[in-house]
Amino acid sequence: MKSVLTKISSFILALLVLFSTFSFTVAKHYCGDFLVGVSYFGDAKNCADELGEDDCDSPQVIKKKNCCKDEVENIEGQDDLRNSIEKFDLEKQKFVVAYVSSLLYLFSEEDKKEKEFLQYSPPKLTYDLNILHEVFII
């Protein structure tokens, strides 16, 4: 159970590091007020592809200013991954040690041994009192 939990958590952390350093571009193409195309890795679909090549050069479209527009969003990932050991002060070290030790003891199994009483020995039973008094638990 513990090894499966460790493998799952390390896989999730590896994906987190991968996606935090991953950067990509989102391109959007608008014709008028309508969104025509969205692309995550290349150029967005142009409205001239649907209407024809000559539609953006037609006199009706030229009269309208900025009928088509492109928006490009650049989402930058984290560029620098450094170990910040120099900022790891004593208070953080105490917290990490306490957290790890409590996590280790959380999943440990306790030994179920009968406790031995070294200084006390139970009295010897000469008579079985339940049978003597005829008291039976049903």
C-alpha positions as protocol buffer text, in pm:
chain_id: "A"
residue {
  index: 1
  type: MET
  ca { x: 0 y: 0 z: 0 }
}
residue {
  index: 2
  type: LYS
  ca { x: 278 y: 240 z: 93 }
}
residue {
  index: 3
  type: SER
  ca { x: 480 y: 172 z: -222 }
}
residue {
  index: 4
  type: VAL
  ca { x: 175 y: 226 z: -444 }
}
residue {
  index: 5
  type: LEU
  ca { x: 101 y: 557 z: -271 }
}
residue {
  index: 6
  type: THR
  ca { x: 464 y: 663 z: -317 }
}
residue {
  index: 7
  type: LYS
  ca { x: 459 y: 577 z: -687 }
}
residue {
  index: 8
  type: ILE
  ca { x: 135 y: 764 z: -747 }
}
residue {
  index: 9
  type: SER
  ca { x: 251 y: 1075 z: -562 }
}
residue {
  index: 10
  type: SER
  ca { x: 588 y: 1082 z: -741 }
}
residue {
  index: 11
  type: PHE
  ca { x: 412 y: 1044 z: -1079 }
}
residue {
  index: 12
  type: ILE
  ca { x: 179 y: 1334 z: -997 }
}
residue {
  index: 13
  type: LEU
  ca { x: 471 y: 1552 z: -885 }
}
residue {
  index: 14
  type: ALA
  ca { x: 661 y: 1472 z: -1206 }
}
residue {
  index: 15
  type: LEU
  ca { x: 359 y: 1577 z: -1413 }
}
residue {
  index: 16
  type: LEU
  ca { x: 331 y: 1896 z: -1208 }
}
residue {
  index: 17
  type: VAL
  ca { x: 693 y: 1987 z: -1280 }
}
residue {
  index: 18
  type: LEU
  ca { x: 648 y: 1905 z: -1649 }
}
residue {
  index: 19
  type: PHE
  ca { x: 336 y: 2118 z: -1693 }
}
residue {
  index: 20
  type: SER
  ca { x: 472 y: 2410 z: -1491 }
}
residue {
  index: 21
  type: THR
  ca { x: 769 y: 2439 z: -1728 }
}
residue {
  index: 22
  type: PHE
  ca { x: 562 y: 2386 z: -2043 }
}
residue {
  index: 23
  type: SER
  ca { x: 484 y: 2703 z: -2242 }
}
residue {
  index: 24
  type: PHE
  ca { x: 244 y: 2727 z: -2536 }
}
residue {
  index: 25
  type: THR
  ca { x: 64 y: 2974 z: -2760 }
}
residue {
  index: 26
  type: VAL
  ca { x: -310 y: 3016 z: -2810 }
}
residue {
  index: 27
  type: ALA
  ca { x: -408 y: 3184 z: -3138 }
}
residue {
  index: 28
  type: LYS
  ca { x: -765 y: 3312 z: -3189 }
}
residue {
  index: 29
  type: HIS
  ca { x: -911 y: 3452 z: -3511 }
}
residue {
  index: 30
  type: TYR
  ca { x: -1216 y: 3679 z: -3502 }
}
residue {
  index: 31
  type: CYS
  ca { x: -1426 y: 3785 z: -3800 }
}
residue {
  index: 32
  type: GLY
  ca { x: -1620 y: 4083 z: -3676 }
}
residue {
  index: 33
  type: ASP
  ca { x: -1739 y: 3989 z: -3329 }
}
residue {
  index: 34
  type: PHE
  ca { x: -1750 y: 3615 z: -3391 }
}
residue {
  index: 35
  type: LEU
  ca { x: -1477 y: 3372 z: -3298 }
}
residue {
  index: 36
  type: VAL
  ca { x: -1394 y: 3167 z: -3607 }
}
residue {
  index: 37
  type: GLY
  ca { x: -1090 y: 2963 z: -3509 }
}
residue {
  index: 38
  type: VAL
  ca { x: -878 y: 2869 z: -3209 }
}
residue {
  index: 39
  type: SER
  ca { x: -545 y: 2694 z: -3228 }
}
residue {
  index: 40
  type: TYR
  ca { x: -311 y: 2589 z: -2952 }
}
residue {
  index: 41
  type: PHE
  ca { x: -2 y: 2496 z: -3152 }
}
residue {
  index: 42
  type: GLY
  ca { x: -27 y: 2669 z: -3492 }
}
residue {
  index: 43
  type: ASP
  ca { x: -210 y: 2946 z: -3672 }
}
residue {
  index: 44
  type: ALA
  ca { x: -584 y: 2979 z: -3620 }
}
residue {
  index: 45
  type: LYS
  ca { x: -828 y: 2905 z: -3902 }
}
residue {
  index: 46
  type: ASN
  ca { x: -881 y: 3217 z: -4108 }
}
residue {
  index: 47
  type: CYS
  ca { x: -1226 y: 3346 z: -4208 }
}
residue {
  index: 48
  type: ALA
  ca { x: -1104 y: 3383 z: -4567 }
}
residue {
  index: 49
  type: ASP
  ca { x: -1081 y: 3002 z: -4578 }
}
residue {
  index: 50
  type: GLU
  ca { x: -1458 y: 2977 z: -4533 }
}
residue {
  index: 51
  type: LEU
  ca { x: -1576 y: 3277 z: -4733 }
}
residue {
  index: 52
  type: GLY
  ca { x: -1322 y: 3267 z: -5012 }
}
residue {
  index: 53
  type: GLU
  ca { x: -993 y: 3444 z: -5071 }
}
residue {
  index: 54
  type: ASP
  ca { x: -1146 y: 3751 z: -5233 }
}
residue {
  index: 55
  type: ASP
  ca { x: -1394 y: 3833 z: -4955 }
}
residue {
  index: 56
  type: CYS
  ca { x: -1148 y: 4019 z: -4733 }
}
residue {
  index: 57
  type: ASP
  ca { x: -1043 y: 4234 z: -5033 }
}
residue {
  index: 58
  type: SER
  ca { x: -1398 y: 4314 z: -5144 }
}
residue {
  index: 59
  type: PRO
  ca { x: -1517 y: 4680 z: -5131 }
}
residue {
  index: 60
  type: GLN
  ca { x: -1777 y: 4608 z: -4860 }
}
residue {
  index: 61
  type: VAL
  ca { x: -1516 y: 4460 z: -4628 }
}
residue {
  index: 62
  type: ILE
  ca { x: -1261 y: 4735 z: -4701 }
}
residue {
  index: 63
  type: LYS
  ca { x: -1517 y: 4998 z: -4592 }
}
residue {
  index: 64
  type: LYS
  ca { x: -1536 y: 4833 z: -4250 }
}
residue {
  index: 65
  type: LYS
  ca { x: -1220 y: 4894 z: -4055 }
}
residue {
  index: 66
  type: ASN
  ca { x: -1057 y: 4592 z: -3894 }
}
residue {
  index: 67
  type: CYS
  ca { x: -1318 y: 4336 z: -3987 }
}
residue {
  index: 68
  type: CYS
  ca { x: -1084 y: 4050 z: -3909 }
}
residue {
  index: 69
  type: LYS
  ca { x: -848 y: 4039 z: -3616 }
}
residue {
  index: 70
  type: ASP
  ca { x: -609 y: 3788 z: -3467 }
}
residue {
  index: 71
  type: GLU
  ca { x: -530 y: 3752 z: -3099 }
}
residue {
  index: 72
  type: VAL
  ca { x: -224 y: 3561 z: -2988 }
}
residue {
  index: 73
  type: GLU
  ca { x: -174 y: 3470 z: -2622 }
}
residue {
  index: 74
  type: ASN
  ca { x: 165 y: 3348 z: -2512 }
}
residue {
  index: 75
  type: ILE
  ca { x: 148 y: 3144 z: -2193 }
}
residue {
  index: 76
  type: GLU
  ca { x: 499 y: 3121 z: -2055 }
}
residue {
  index: 77
  type: GLY
  ca { x: 607 y: 2838 z: -1830 }
}
residue {
  index: 78
  type: GLN
  ca { x: 855 y: 2856 z: -1549 }
}
residue {
  index: 79
  type: ASP
  ca { x: 1205 y: 2900 z: -1689 }
}
residue {
  index: 80
  type: ASP
  ca { x: 1427 y: 2859 z: -1388 }
}
residue {
  index: 81
  type: LEU
  ca { x: 1407 y: 2556 z: -1164 }
}
residue {
  index: 82
  type: ARG
  ca { x: 1660 y: 2595 z: -886 }
}
residue {
  index: 83
  type: ASN
  ca { x: 1707 y: 2429 z: -555 }
}
residue {
  index: 84
  type: SER
  ca { x: 1678 y: 2694 z: -289 }
}
residue {
  index: 85
  type: ILE
  ca { x: 1880 y: 2523 z: -19 }
}
residue {
  index: 86
  type: GLU
  ca { x: 2021 y: 2855 z: 99 }
}
residue {
  index: 87
  type: LYS
  ca { x: 1670 y: 2973 z: 192 }
}
residue {
  index: 88
  type: PHE
  ca { x: 1593 y: 2654 z: 386 }
}
residue {
  index: 89
  type: ASP
  ca { x: 1626 y: 2785 z: 741 }
}
residue {
  index: 90
  type: LEU
  ca { x: 1604 y: 2600 z: 1072 }
}
residue {
  index: 91
  type: GLU
  ca { x: 1228 y: 2653 z: 1118 }
}
residue {
  index: 92
  type: LYS
  ca { x: 1153 y: 2490 z: 782 }
}
residue {
  index: 93
  type: GLN
  ca { x: 1386 y: 2202 z: 863 }
}
residue {
  index: 94
  type: LYS
  ca { x: 1205 y: 2139 z: 1192 }
}
residue {
  index: 95
  type: PHE
  ca { x: 871 y: 2140 z: 1013 }
}
residue {
  index: 96
  type: VAL
  ca { x: 989 y: 1895 z: 746 }
}
residue {
  index: 97
  type: VAL
  ca { x: 1133 y: 1656 z: 1005 }
}
residue {
  index: 98
  type: ALA
  ca { x: 813 y: 1666 z: 1212 }
}
residue {
  index: 99
  type: TYR
  ca { x: 594 y: 1616 z: 904 }
}
residue {
  index: 100
  type: VAL
  ca { x: 795 y: 1323 z: 768 }
}
residue {
  index: 101
  type: SER
  ca { x: 817 y: 1148 z: 1104 }
}
residue {
  index: 102
  type: SER
  ca { x: 442 y: 1186 z: 1164 }
}
residue {
  index: 103
  type: LEU
  ca { x: 369 y: 1060 z: 814 }
}
residue {
  index: 104
  type: LEU
  ca { x: 590 y: 755 z: 864 }
}
residue {
  index: 105
  type: TYR
  ca { x: 427 y: 665 z: 1195 }
}
residue {
  index: 106
  type: LEU
  ca { x: 81 y: 720 z: 1051 }
}
residue {
  index: 107
  type: PHE
  ca { x: 105 y: 411 z: 830 }
}
residue {
  index: 108
  type: SER
  ca { x: 306 y: 187 z: 1061 }
}
residue {
  index: 109
  type: GLU
  ca { x: 139 y: -114 z: 1217 }
}
residue {
  index: 110
  type: GLU
  ca { x: 151 y: -157 z: 1590 }
}
residue {
  index: 111
  type: ASP
  ca { x: 279 y: -479 z: 1743 }
}
residue {
  index: 112
  type: LYS
  ca { x: -6 y: -662 z: 1912 }
}
residue {
  index: 113
  type: LYS
  ca { x: 174 y: -844 z: 2188 }
}
residue {
  index: 114
  type: GLU
  ca { x: 19 y: -933 z: 2514 }
}
residue {
  index: 115
  type: LYS
  ca { x: 166 y: -729 z: 2791 }
}
residue {
  index: 116
  type: GLU
  ca { x: 347 y: -934 z: 3045 }
}
residue {
  index: 117
  type: PHE
  ca { x: 319 y: -842 z: 3406 }
}
residue {
  index: 118
  type: LEU
  ca { x: 659 y: -920 z: 3549 }
}
residue {
  index: 119
  type: GLN
  ca { x: 595 y: -809 z: 3905 }
}
residue {
  index: 120
  type: TYR
  ca { x: 245 y: -946 z: 3938 }
}
residue {
  index: 121
  type: SER
  ca { x: 130 y: -1299 z: 3882 }
}
residue {
  index: 122
  type: PRO
  ca { x: -241 y: -1373 z: 3865 }
}
residue {
  index: 123
  type: PRO
  ca { x: -394 y: -1586 z: 4141 }
}
residue {
  index: 124
  type: LYS
  ca { x: -425 y: -1956 z: 4086 }
}
residue {
  index: 125
  type: LEU
  ca { x: -780 y: -2070 z: 4026 }
}
residue {
  index: 126
  type: THR
  ca { x: -865 y: -2377 z: 4223 }
}
residue {
  index: 127
  type: TYR
  ca { x: -1235 y: -2367 z: 4150 }
}
residue {
  index: 128
  type: ASP
  ca { x: -1417 y: -2260 z: 3839 }
}
residue {
  index: 129
  type: LEU
  ca { x: -1651 y: -2000 z: 3987 }
}
residue {
  index: 130
  type: ASN
  ca { x: -1892 y: -1996 z: 3692 }
}
residue {
  index: 131
  type: ILE
  ca { x: -1967 y: -2363 z: 3729 }
}
residue {
  index: 132
  type: LEU
  ca { x: -1964 y: -2345 z: 4107 }
}
residue {
  index: 133
  type: HIS
  ca { x: -2236 y: -2079 z: 4114 }
}
residue {
  index: 134
  type: GLU
  ca { x: -2402 y: -2205 z: 3793 }
}
residue {
  index: 135
  type: VAL
  ca { x: -2377 y: -1866 z: 3616 }
}
residue {
  index: 136
  type: PHE
  ca { x: -2353 y: -1901 z: 3239 }
}
residue {
  index: 137
  type: ILE
  ca { x: -2339 y: -1622 z: 2980 }
}
residue {
  index: 138
  type: ILE
  ca { x: -2585 y: -1690 z: 2701 }
}
